[in-house]
Amino acid sequence: MKRILTLALAATTLHAMSAKKEQPLYKNPKASVAQRVDDLLARMTLEEKVGQMNQLVGIEHFKENSAAMTAEELATNTASAFYPGVTVQDMEDWTRRGLVSSFLHVLTLEEANHLQRLNMQSRLQIPLLIGIDAIHGNAKCKGNTVYPTNIGLASSFDVDMAYKIARQTAEEMRAMNMHWNFNPNVEVARDGRWGRCGETFGEDPYLVTLMGVATNKGYQRNLDNAQDVLGCVKHFVGGSYAINGTNGAPCDVSERTLREVFFPPFKAAIQQGGDWNVMMSHNELNGIPCHTNSWLMNDVLRKQWGFKGFVVSDWMDIEHCVDQHRTAANNKEAFYQSIMAGMDMHMHGPEWQKAVVELVREGRIPESRIDESVRRILTVKFRMGLFEHPYSDVKTRDRVINDPEHKCTALEASRNSIVLLKNANSLLPLDAQKYKKVLVTGINANDQNIMGDWSEPQPEEQVWTVLRGLRSVSPTTEFCFVDQGWDPRNMSQAQVDAAVQAAKDCDLNIVCCGEYMMRFRWNERTSGEDTDRDNLDLVGLQEQLISRLNETGKPTVVIIISGRPLSVRYAAEHVPAIVNAWEPGQYGGQAIAEILYGKVNPSAKLAMTMPRHAGQISTWYNHKRSAFFHPAVCTDNTPLYPFGHGLSYTTFRYTDLQLSQASIPNDGKTPITARVTIENTGQRDGVEICQLYINDVVASVARPVKELKDFRRVALKAGEKKTIEFTITPDKLAFYDLNMKSVVEPGAFEVLVGGSSRDEDLQKATFNVQ
Ligand code: BGC
């Protein structure tokens, strides 16, 4: 018996050894990524290679939408899809044959694992890359942590927080077996009509750059293990500056503005945050669709910036070269143009595979061009450890998602992202003794919409609406809730009247107004992707609700929940207290209540100007001087609230701005130091976001009146004083001259330091570059 066992053991060992011997090099984790890619590529058929450039929507998403969508919706919707004429069996079969590289819109661990299992039946077992828009946490998936959206995060000016949220999001994604996050969106938002402002880091290139780098770094780190996810720097470029403010509309912009305003965050997020993935933008740029734009993909990205990763198309945008831009006669031609311009992966659909294989067989696309793309995609898959870790499991998922530490981060981020815009007569923080009975109303008083765009509904217990937050923070107050429904477009006059009636019996009103962003009501919402507007006023009866409540004479507090800046003129003029909470995530209501009741002292500052009205959209703070040479008549030309504005329950005084030198040589290396003293002159501890701007006084081309070049979050106890030091390096003085060369020109520079971008809030000092 013993002998038989020994023999059997020996045979098993031999078998294992020979199996090991036969194991292809690409499956050996000890081999280098380059060796593994070479080995695998050499084994692949043309079909398998093209399959690596191919992405499909998830099967559950497909099933749901094939049952629900009309042909017209299919042609225009950029968030939902199915493939007419294709069955689930077809998709599963392609997956088993290794003809699919990636899925998107897979929302559960079970589906992700299922697809991966099918895929592992393929000849070469190249793991799937599952992509999702986890823009502010993996919020499309049930039970995952929902942080504030990017515009709120940017308003916290907390770059470390951006990194931390990205890390936690990466952990939650990997626990859900999702590997590729279609974020950071590093577009510089310059038009509030555009529904996607909330997923950007606002209007300032420097702030967007820092936030974008930290976020991309947080997802990827070195992108060399199974804890990291692939980030996606998007959308390249110009979608945030569309001629009419609508998503996907043309962008006509000078190369100077591209290089000075829109490019820097992309360049930095790639070069400093990890250069693995970029998504192109829906729009045409100066007449050429971004998706077939060789200048953008081949020249700028790859040649000028040295980008090594892969480029992905946005949702059916190569196809839009046919039906929208009309720069290609059919999809096959559009695929050809796009690949030759540098595209690597197609989001998404079944037509790609056959057409691209044909294009190669017809000799139009060299196979070597396909190899380049496949190499880039495989490199990412190997680096991320996907070959070794293609699955996750229920235990890991349940341990990681929405874990206590992540929840604390979400709450902390919310607190730091909420901007106190106005606080006349120190109405806030609220005195619970004085205001015993409080009316709470408005479309955003008790709705999951508080989480913002890119979230799906979450379990009730996970979401703190404003009403829930108020009740938990001030348990002795009687909150009288009058429901206005969720839908700003269809508010009921009777409910508005009911709120006004109820106010008579209350001591104070809290009105939660704003936009509606939830994706599951795609056609009904008023802000978010593909939900653009021609004005920035409150929709529906919201302004009536605010004004009538205010006219009751009871003190009124307005809370704005919105991804875009809103021109709340009535409130700004008449209501004593206004809070812009942006889209504050799952703990938004808790954080808002903590701020209203003074448990938290607000510190955030606007990452985007709030204009008085849509006609004032170009009042971004870093405008050119002549923008207001002949200001518009019959109006106040100042913004409603400028970039960088945000109040606290304490006050800060800036004094003693000093520069280390009066003049520096123009040698490209000598920095100058600016020092300023900030004193907390009020009664409460607080955090001040101290901002440093620079103005090039005279230059050979027209320059902005000021540009943010540094900032610091400074915590100060009541009465405390700190001296803050900023180092101004020469790159912060550079711009593109007449010949489009980046230069620092001799002459005077103003350094402006203070608590907002408004001139009145800034200390000034001048130095010279020799
Ligand atoms: C959006 C992208 C997004 C993609 C997948 C597109 O409509 O523009 O930002 O990543 O859909 O959801």
GROMACS .gro file of N, CA, C and O in nm, residues 431-436 476:
model
   28
  431ASP      N    1  -2.912   7.839   1.679
  431ASP     CA    2  -2.928   7.827   1.823
  431ASP      C    3  -3.049   7.736   1.850
  431ASP      O    4  -3.164   7.776   1.827
  432ALA      N    5  -3.023   7.616   1.896
  432ALA     CA    6  -3.131   7.519   1.914
  432ALA      C    7  -3.229   7.563   2.024
  432ALA      O    8  -3.345   7.522   2.024
  433GLN      N    9  -3.182   7.649   2.114
  433GLN     CA   10  -3.271   7.699   2.220
  433GLN      C   11  -3.371   7.798   2.162
  433GLN      O   12  -3.486   7.803   2.204
  434LYS      N   13  -3.322   7.875   2.068
  434LYS     CA   14  -3.404   7.982   2.012
  434LYS      C   15  -3.501   7.929   1.906
  434LYS      O   16  -3.617   7.968   1.901
  435TYR      N   17  -3.449   7.842   1.821
  435TYR     CA   18  -3.532   7.791   1.711
  435TYR      C   19  -3.575   7.648   1.745
  435TYR      O   20  -3.510   7.551   1.708
  436LYS      N   21  -3.686   7.641   1.816
  436LYS     CA   22  -3.728   7.510   1.869
  436LYS      C   23  -3.804   7.429   1.766
  436LYS      O   24  -3.797   7.308   1.763
  476THR      N   25  -3.323   6.773   2.004
  476THR     CA   26  -3.425   6.844   2.083
  476THR      C   27  -3.511   6.934   1.995
  476THR      O   28  -3.612   6.987   2.042
   0.00000   0.00000   0.00000
